[in-house]
XYZ file of C-alpha atoms in Angstrom:
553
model
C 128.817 -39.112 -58.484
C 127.512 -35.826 -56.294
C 129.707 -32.952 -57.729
C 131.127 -31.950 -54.030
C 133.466 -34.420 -53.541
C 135.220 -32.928 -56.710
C 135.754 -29.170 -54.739
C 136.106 -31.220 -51.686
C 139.355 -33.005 -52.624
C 140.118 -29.518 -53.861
C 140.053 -27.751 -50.574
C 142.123 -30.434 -49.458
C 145.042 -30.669 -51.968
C 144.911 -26.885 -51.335
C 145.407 -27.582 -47.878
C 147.994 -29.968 -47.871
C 149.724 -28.337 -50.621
C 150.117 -25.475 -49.454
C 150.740 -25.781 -45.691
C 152.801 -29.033 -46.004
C 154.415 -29.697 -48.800
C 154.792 -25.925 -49.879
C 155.776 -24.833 -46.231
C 158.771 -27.948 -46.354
C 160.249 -26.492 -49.869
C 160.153 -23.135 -48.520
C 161.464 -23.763 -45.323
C 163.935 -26.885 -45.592
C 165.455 -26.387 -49.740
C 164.716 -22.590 -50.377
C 165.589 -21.662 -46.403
C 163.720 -18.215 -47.061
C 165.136 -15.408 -45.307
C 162.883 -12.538 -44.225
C 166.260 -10.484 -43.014
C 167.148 -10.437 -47.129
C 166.696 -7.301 -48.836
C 164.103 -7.936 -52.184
C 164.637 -6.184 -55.388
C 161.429 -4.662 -54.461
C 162.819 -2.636 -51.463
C 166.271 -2.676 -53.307
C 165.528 -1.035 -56.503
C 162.300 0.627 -55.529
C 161.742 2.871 -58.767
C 157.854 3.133 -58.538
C 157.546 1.573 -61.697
C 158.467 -2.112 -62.064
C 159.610 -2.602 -58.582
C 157.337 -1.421 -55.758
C 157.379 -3.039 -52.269
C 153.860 -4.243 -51.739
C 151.489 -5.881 -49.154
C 151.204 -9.262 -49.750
C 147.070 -8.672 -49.027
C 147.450 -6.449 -51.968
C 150.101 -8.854 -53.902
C 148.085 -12.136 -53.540
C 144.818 -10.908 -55.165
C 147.254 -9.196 -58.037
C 148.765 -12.400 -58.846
C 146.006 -14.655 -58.495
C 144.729 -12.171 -61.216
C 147.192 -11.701 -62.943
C 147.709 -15.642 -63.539
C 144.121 -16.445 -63.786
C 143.172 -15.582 -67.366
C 140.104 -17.494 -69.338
C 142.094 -20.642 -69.510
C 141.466 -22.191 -66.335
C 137.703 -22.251 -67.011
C 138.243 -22.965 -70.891
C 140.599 -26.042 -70.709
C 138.695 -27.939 -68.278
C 135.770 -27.945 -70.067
C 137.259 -28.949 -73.090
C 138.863 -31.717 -71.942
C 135.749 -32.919 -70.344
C 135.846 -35.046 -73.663
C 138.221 -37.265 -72.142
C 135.601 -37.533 -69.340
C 136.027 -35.768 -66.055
C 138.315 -38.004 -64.503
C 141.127 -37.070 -66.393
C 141.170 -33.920 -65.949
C 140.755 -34.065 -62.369
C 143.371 -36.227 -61.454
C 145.536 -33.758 -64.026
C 144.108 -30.501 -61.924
C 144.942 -31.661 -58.562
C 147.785 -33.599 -58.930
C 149.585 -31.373 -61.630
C 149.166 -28.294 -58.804
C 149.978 -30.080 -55.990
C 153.419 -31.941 -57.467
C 154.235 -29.080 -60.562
C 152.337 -26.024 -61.017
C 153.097 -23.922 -57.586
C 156.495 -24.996 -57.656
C 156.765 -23.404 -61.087
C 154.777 -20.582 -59.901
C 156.757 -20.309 -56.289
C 160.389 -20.840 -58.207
C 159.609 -18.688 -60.710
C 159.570 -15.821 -58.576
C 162.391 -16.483 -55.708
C 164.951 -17.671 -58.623
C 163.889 -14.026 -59.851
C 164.537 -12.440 -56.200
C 167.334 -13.876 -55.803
C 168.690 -13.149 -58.850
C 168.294 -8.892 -58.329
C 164.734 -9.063 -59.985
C 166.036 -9.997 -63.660
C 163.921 -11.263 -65.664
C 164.330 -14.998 -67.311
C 166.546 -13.852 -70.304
C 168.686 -12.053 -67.804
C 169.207 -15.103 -65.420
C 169.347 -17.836 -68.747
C 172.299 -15.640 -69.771
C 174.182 -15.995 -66.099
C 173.367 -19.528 -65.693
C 172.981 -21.303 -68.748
C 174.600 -18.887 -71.759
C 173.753 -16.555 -74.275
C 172.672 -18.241 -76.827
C 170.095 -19.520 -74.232
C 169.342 -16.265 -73.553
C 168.216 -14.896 -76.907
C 166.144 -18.401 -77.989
C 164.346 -17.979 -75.010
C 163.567 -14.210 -74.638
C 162.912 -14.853 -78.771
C 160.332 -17.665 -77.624
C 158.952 -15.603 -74.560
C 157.679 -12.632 -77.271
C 155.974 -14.285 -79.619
C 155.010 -16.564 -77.580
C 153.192 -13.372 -75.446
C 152.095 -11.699 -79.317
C 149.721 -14.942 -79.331
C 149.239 -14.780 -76.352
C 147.994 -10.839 -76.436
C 146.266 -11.602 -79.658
C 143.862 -14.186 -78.251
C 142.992 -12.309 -75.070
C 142.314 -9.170 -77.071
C 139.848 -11.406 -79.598
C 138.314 -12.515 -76.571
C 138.034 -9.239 -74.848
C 136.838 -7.380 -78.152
C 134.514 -10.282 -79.489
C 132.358 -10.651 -75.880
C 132.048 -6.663 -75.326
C 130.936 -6.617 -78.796
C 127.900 -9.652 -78.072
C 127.228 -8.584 -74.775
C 126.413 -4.870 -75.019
C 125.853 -4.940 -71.193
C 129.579 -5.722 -70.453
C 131.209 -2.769 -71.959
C 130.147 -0.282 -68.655
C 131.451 -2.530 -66.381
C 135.112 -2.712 -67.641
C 135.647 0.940 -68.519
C 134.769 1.799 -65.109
C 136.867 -1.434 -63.431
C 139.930 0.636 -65.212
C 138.354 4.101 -63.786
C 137.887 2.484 -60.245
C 141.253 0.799 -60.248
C 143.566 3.625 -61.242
C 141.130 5.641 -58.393
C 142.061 2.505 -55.608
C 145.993 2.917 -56.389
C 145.925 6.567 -55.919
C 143.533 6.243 -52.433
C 146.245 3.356 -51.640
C 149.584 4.963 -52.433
C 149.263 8.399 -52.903
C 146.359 8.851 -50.530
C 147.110 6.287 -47.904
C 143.368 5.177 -46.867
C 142.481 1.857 -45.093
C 143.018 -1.229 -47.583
C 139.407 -1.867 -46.475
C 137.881 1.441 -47.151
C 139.606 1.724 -50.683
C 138.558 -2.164 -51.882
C 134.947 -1.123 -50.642
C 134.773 1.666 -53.267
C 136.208 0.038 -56.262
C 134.111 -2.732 -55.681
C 131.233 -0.103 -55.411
C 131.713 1.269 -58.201
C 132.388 -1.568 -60.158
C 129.076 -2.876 -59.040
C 127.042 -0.149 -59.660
C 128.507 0.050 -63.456
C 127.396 -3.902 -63.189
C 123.644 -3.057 -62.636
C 123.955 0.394 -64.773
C 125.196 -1.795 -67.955
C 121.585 -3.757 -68.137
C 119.998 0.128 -68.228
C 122.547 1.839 -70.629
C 124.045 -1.078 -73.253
C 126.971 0.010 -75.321
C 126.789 -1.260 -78.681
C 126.984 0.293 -82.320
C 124.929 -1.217 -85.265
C 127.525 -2.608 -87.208
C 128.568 -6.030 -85.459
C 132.166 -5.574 -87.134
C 132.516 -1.767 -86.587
C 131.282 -3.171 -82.666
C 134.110 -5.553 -82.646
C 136.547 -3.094 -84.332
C 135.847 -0.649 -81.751
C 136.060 -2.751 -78.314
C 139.721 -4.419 -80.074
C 140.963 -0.949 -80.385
C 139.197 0.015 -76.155
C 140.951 -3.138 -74.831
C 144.621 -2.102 -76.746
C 144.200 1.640 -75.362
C 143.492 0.177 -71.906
C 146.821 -2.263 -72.367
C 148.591 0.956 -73.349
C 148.021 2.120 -69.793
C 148.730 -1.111 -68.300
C 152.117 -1.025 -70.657
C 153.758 2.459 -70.028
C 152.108 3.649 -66.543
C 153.960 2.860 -63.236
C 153.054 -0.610 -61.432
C 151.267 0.719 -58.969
C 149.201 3.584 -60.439
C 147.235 0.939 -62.963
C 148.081 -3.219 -63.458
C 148.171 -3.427 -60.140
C 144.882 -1.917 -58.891
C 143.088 -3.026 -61.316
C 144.220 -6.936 -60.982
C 143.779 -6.560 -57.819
C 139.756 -5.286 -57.789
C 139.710 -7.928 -60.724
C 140.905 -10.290 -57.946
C 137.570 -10.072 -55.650
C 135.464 -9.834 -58.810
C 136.259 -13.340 -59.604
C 136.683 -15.359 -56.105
C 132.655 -13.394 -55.481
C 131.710 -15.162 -58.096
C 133.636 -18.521 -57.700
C 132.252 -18.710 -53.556
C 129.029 -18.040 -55.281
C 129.531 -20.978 -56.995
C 130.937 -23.434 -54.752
C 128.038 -22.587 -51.853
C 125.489 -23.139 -55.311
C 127.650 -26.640 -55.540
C 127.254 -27.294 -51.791
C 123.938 -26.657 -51.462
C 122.339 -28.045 -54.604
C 125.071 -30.483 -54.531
C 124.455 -31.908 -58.222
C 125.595 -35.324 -59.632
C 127.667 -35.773 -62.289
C 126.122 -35.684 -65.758
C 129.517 -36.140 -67.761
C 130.730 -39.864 -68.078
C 134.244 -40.611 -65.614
C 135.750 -41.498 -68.892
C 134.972 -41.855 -72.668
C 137.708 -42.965 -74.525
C 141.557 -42.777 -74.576
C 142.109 -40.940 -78.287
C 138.911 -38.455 -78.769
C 139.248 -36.999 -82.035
C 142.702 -38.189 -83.086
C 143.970 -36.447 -79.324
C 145.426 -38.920 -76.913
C 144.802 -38.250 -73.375
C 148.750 -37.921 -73.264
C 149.799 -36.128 -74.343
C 147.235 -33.494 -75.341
C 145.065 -33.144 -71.718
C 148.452 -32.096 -70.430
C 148.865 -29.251 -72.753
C 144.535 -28.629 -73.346
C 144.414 -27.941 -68.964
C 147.153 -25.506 -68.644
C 145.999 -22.469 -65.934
C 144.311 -25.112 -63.261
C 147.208 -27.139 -63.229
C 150.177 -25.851 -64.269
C 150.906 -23.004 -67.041
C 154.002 -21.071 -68.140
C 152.382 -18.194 -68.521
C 152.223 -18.563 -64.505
C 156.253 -18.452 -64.622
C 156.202 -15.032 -66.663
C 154.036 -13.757 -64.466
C 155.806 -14.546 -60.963
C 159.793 -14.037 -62.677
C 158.884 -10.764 -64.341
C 156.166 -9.061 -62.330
C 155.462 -10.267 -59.238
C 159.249 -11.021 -57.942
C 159.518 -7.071 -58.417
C 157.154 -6.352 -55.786
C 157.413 -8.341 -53.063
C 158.679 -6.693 -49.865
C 159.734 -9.811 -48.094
C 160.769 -13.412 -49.128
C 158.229 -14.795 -46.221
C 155.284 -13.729 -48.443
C 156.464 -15.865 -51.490
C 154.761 -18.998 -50.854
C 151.331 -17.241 -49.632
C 151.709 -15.393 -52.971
C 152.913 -17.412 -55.627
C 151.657 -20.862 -54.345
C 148.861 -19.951 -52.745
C 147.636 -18.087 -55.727
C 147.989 -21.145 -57.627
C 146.161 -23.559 -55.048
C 143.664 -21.027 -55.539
C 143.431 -21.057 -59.422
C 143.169 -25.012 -59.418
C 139.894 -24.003 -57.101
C 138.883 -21.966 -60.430
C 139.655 -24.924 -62.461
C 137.824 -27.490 -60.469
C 134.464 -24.832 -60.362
C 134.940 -25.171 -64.197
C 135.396 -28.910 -64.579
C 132.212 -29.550 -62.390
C 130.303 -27.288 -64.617
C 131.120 -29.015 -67.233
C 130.489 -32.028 -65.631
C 126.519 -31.295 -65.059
C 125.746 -29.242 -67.428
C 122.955 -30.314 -69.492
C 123.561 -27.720 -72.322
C 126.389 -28.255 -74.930
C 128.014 -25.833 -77.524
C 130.764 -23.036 -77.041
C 132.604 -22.950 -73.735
C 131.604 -19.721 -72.473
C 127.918 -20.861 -73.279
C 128.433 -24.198 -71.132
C 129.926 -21.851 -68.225
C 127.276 -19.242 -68.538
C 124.750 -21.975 -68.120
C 126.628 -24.101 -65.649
C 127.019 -20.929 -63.717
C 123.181 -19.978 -63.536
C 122.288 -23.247 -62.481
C 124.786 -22.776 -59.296
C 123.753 -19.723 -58.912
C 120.162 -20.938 -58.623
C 121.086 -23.326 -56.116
C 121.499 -20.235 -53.804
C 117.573 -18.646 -54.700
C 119.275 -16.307 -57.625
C 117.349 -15.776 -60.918
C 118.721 -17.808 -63.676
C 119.700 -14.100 -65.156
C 122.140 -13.854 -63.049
C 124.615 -16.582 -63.689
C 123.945 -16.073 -67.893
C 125.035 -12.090 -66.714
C 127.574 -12.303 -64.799
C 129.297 -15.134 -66.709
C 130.375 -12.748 -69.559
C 131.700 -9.921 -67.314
C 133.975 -12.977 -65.388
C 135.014 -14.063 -68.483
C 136.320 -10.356 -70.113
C 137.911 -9.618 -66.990
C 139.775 -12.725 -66.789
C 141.210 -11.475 -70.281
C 141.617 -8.044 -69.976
C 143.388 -8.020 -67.018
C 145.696 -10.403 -68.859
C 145.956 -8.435 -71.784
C 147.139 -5.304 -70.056
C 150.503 -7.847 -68.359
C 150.751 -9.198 -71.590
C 151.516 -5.789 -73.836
C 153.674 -5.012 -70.454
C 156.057 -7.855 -70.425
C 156.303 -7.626 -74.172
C 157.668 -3.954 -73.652
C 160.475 -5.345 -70.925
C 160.900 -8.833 -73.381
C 161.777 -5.970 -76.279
C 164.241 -3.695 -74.263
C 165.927 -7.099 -73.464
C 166.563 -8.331 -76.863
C 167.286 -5.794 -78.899
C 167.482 -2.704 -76.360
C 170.853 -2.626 -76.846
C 171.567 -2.500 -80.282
C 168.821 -0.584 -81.161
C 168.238 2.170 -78.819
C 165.303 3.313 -79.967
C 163.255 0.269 -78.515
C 164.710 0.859 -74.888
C 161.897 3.507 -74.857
C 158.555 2.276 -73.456
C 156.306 3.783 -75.796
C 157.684 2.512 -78.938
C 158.003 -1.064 -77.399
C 154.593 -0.645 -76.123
C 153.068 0.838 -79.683
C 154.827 -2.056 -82.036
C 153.661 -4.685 -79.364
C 149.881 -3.431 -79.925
C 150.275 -2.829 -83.716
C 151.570 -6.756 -83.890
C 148.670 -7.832 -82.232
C 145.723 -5.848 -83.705
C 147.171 -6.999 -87.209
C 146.992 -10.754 -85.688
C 143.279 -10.304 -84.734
C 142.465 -8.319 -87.904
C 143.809 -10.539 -90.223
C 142.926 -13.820 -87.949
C 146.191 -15.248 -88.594
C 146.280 -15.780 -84.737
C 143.886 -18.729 -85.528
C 146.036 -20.628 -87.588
C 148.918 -20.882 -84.804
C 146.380 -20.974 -82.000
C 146.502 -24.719 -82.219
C 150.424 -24.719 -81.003
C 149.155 -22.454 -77.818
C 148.395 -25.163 -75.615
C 152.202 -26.805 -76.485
C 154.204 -23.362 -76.779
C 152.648 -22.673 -73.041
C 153.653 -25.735 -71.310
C 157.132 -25.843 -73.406
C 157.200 -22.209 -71.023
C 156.782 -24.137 -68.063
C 159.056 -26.947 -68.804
C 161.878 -23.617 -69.484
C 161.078 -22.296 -66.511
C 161.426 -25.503 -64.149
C 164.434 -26.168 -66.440
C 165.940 -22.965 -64.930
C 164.658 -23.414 -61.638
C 166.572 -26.977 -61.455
C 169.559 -25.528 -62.842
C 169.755 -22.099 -60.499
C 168.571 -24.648 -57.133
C 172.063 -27.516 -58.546
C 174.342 -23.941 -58.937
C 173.662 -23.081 -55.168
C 173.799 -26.441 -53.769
C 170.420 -26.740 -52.865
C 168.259 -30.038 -53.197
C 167.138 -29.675 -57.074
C 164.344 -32.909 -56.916
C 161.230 -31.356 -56.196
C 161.465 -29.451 -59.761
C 163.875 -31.907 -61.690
C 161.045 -34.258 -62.242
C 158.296 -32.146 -62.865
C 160.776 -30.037 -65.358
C 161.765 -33.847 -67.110
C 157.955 -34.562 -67.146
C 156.995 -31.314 -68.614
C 159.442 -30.826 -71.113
C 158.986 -34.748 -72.500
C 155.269 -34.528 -72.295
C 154.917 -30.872 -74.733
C 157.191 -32.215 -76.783
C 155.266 -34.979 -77.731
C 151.800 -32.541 -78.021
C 154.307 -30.425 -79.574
C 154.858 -33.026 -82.225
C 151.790 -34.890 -82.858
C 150.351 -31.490 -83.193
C 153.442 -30.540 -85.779
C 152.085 -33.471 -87.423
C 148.605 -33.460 -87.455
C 148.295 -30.100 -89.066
C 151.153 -30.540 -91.593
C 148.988 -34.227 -92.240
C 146.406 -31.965 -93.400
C 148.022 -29.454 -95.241
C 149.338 -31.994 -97.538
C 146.269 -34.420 -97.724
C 143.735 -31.292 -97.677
C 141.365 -33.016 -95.212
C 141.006 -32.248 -91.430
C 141.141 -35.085 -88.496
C 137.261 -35.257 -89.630
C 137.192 -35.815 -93.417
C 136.135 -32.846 -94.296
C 138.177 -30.916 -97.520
C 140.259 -27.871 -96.345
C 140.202 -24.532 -98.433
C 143.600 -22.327 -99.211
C 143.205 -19.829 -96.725
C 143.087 -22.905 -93.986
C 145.969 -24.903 -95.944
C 148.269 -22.091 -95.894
C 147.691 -22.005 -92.441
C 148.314 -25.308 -91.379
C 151.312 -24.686 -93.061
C 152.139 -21.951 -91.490
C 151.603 -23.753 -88.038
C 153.615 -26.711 -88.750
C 156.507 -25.183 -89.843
C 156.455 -23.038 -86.188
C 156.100 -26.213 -84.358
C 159.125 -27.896 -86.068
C 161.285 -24.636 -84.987
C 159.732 -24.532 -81.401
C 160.680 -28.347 -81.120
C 163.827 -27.443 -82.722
C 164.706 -24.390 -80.286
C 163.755 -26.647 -77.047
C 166.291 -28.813 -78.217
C 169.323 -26.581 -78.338
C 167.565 -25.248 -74.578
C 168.137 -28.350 -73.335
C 170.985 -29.122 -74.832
C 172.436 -25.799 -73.416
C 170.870 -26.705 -70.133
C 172.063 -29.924 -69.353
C 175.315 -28.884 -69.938
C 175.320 -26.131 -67.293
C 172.902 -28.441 -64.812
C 176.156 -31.082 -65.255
C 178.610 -28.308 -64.564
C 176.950 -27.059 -61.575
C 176.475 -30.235 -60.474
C 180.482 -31.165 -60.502
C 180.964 -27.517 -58.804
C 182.308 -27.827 -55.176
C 180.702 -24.215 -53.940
C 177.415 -22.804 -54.874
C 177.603 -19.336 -57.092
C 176.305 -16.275 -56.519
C 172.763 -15.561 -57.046
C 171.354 -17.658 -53.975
């Protein structure tokens, strides 16, 4: 089949999505107000909440939300076959993932800016509160210790990457001081960073950074990308994150319009079969594409992202649904680029390799050299992770103030929570325990989105409001990770006792203490989302029977 019609019923979901069904939430359940007051303009500190453009705020959360998962899961699951996983990509946008994205952030707005422990404890009850903000950070420790292993691991291999991203953080803290403190044209400021960024682009194939030592390379990029999160931690919204997610923004749609005018021109077929088999190596199609396509389609990580960052900086409630939602349409666009790469690509192996390949044959399409997909692959990928990285460490620092801020004082400050976030997860990477638990990611993220729908349906029942459009997706989500959540539970604690992966092939100790390890944290993240829901059915009933809505809407 010719590979346009897959970004062709993309453009068109996006469409309808967004301008129909998106626009009738907003306007008929949510009834936005643009007369309200946001936390943004409310509590305007210059730190976490800072009124800003939505032309600024949509390429911040599009990169903020946009990490290396959207081009990693699809091409994984192209085992499955592509069809799959694009009926999962534009179905699971267009019916879940921007109203988890779009919720997220008004139940946040409406709710003073607090984050989701803060509105778990109002609506649903402590105990709530503290499984969930527990969840939330170590969920975000495994989060931060991938993204860092990515980050460290390609600026390591590709010694012509390392330029580019120390001057994308020079260039962005530059563009929020020209913005904010120096009040230039929008235009005029994007120009430069862009510039600049550019120009370190072309400068990094003349001056490669590398030492001789491939660890002592690795060890020193893992310790660059936590300094740079420090930054993104501790320094006010506006004078780093922000900036630089935004320049990250255009650095990533260039090179995605580069690739869907390669796909329209050399319009390829198809390589990839429509579909192989239902169970590929012991994984069902469901659950496990579900949970294997998260960013694309829907993520939780999405839900952090618009509740604890985004909701803070909005300056009207008009500019949620071209923010939140349209960021997401946008991100299943990303998604699609990567499932159709996969799809025709004639080279197999690692995922980055397929997308560095896929990407220079696009790229060709439009008369580039093959250099230049294989090039700029690598610098898309690190800044899809580093720009994550530097939220990640940040929302860690808030998730720690919330949890134990009060009883121990000490952690309030934003240093320390910062410093013990970044010691956590350079001792993950060091160590590589993060591998062991990586296999629950793909689970432990969509259990996040299932929480954060779960909330959503529970905050639109307590004002009164038409709870459907996120009651089923929540029911769907929460049912379908805990089943990935359990065969996975299963599978690894299968071969910790036997000794032999889903292959045949004998285990060593190392691995069996890790499978261990992995299935015992699956049983207590099944265990947890049980007492959630427990705790949130009861309070969905008890709005539910309530005559008036409550505060908070």
């Amino acid at each position: 089949m010719n590979s346009v019609f897959i970004i062709v019923l993309g453009l068109i979901v996006y469409y309808l999505g967004l301008r129909v069904y998106a626009k009738h939430i907003d306007r008929k359940v949510i009834h936005v107000d643009p007369r309200r007051t946001t936390p943004a303009c409310m509590y305007a500190d210059g730190v976490d909440f800072m009124p800003t453009s939505r032309n600024i705020l949509f390429g911040y959360q599009f990169k903020s939300i946009a990490g290396a998962a959207p081009v990693l899961g699809p091409i994984i699951a192209i085992k499955w076959g592509w069809l799959p996983g694009l009926l999962w990509i534009l179905l699971g946008t267009f019916l879940i993932g921007w109203a988890q994205d779009y919720s997220s952030a008004i139940v946040s707005m409406r709710n003073d800016g607090k984050t989701f422990g803060g509105i778990s404890y109002s609506l649903i009850s402590p105990r709530a509160r503290t499984i969930l903000l527990t969840f939330i950070y170590f969920y975000l420790l495994l989060v931060a210790a991938a993204f860092a292993n990515v980050v460290a691991t390609f600026m390591a291999n590709t010694p012509t990457t390392p330029l580019p991203i120390i001057l994308l953080a020079f260039s962005g803290i530059l563009v929020g001081h020209l913005i904010y403190k120096g009040r230039m044209s929008l235009l005029l400021v994007t120009v430069i960073g862009l510039a600049i960024f550019y120009g370190a682009v072309v400068g990094g194939n003349w001056v490669p950074l590398a030492l001789g030592d491939p660890a002592a390379n690795k060890t020193l990029w893992l310790v660059f990308a936590l300094a740079f999160s420090f930054f993104g931690s501790v320094l006010p919204i506006w004078s780093f994150v922000q900036p630089i997610n935004y320049l990250g923004f255009y650095i990533i749609f260039f090179g995605m319009a580069a690739a869907v005018l390669g796909i329209f021109v050399g319009h390829p077929s198809l390589r990839a079969p429509a579909v192989t088999s239902y169970v590929v190596a012991g994984l069902p199609i469901w659950p496990m594409l579900f949970v294997t396509i998260a960013c694309g389609a829907i993520s939780g990580w999405h839900s952090i992202v618009s509740s604890t960052g985004t909701s803070r900086q909005l300056e009207s409630e008009l500019d949620v649904r071209p923010v939140a939602a349209g960021a997401m349409f946008l991100e299943m666009i990303l998604a699609l680029i990567a499932l159709t790469i996969a799809s025709v690509a004639v080279q197999g192996g690692a995922w980055h390799a397929v997308f560095g390949a896929g990407l220079s044959d696009v790229f060709h399409y439009l008369g580039l050299p093959y250099g230049w997909g294989r090039a700029y692959g690598p610098v898309m990928i690190i800044v899809l992770a580093i720009t994550i990285l530097h939220l990640v460490i940040r929302f860690m620092r808030i998730a720690t103030n919330e949890l134990v801020g009060r009883r121990v004082p000490l952690l309030r400050n934003p240093y320390i929570g910062t410093i013990i976030a970044l010691i956590l997860a350079f001792l993950l990477v060091k160590t590589g325990t993060f591998t062991y638990i990586w296999v629950l990611f793909g689970s432990a993220n969509q259990l996040m989105a299932g929480l954060a729908l779960f909330i959503a349906s529970i905050w639109l029942v307590s004002q009164k409001k038409n709870p459907t459009y996120a009651v089923y997706p929540m029911i769907f989500m929460y049912v379908t990770t805990l089943a990935a959540l359990s065969l996975t539970a299963y599978q690894v604690l299968k071969q910790a006792i036997t000794r032999v992966d889903l292959t045949g092939r004998a285990l060593s100790g190392s691995v069996i203490v890790g499978n261990w390890f992995a299935g015992i944290i699956g049983i207590v993240l099944f265990i947890a989302a049980l007492f959630l829901a427990y705790d949130g059915i009861r309070a969905y009933v008890r709005y539910k029977n309530e005559t008036s809505p409550q505060r908070g809407g």
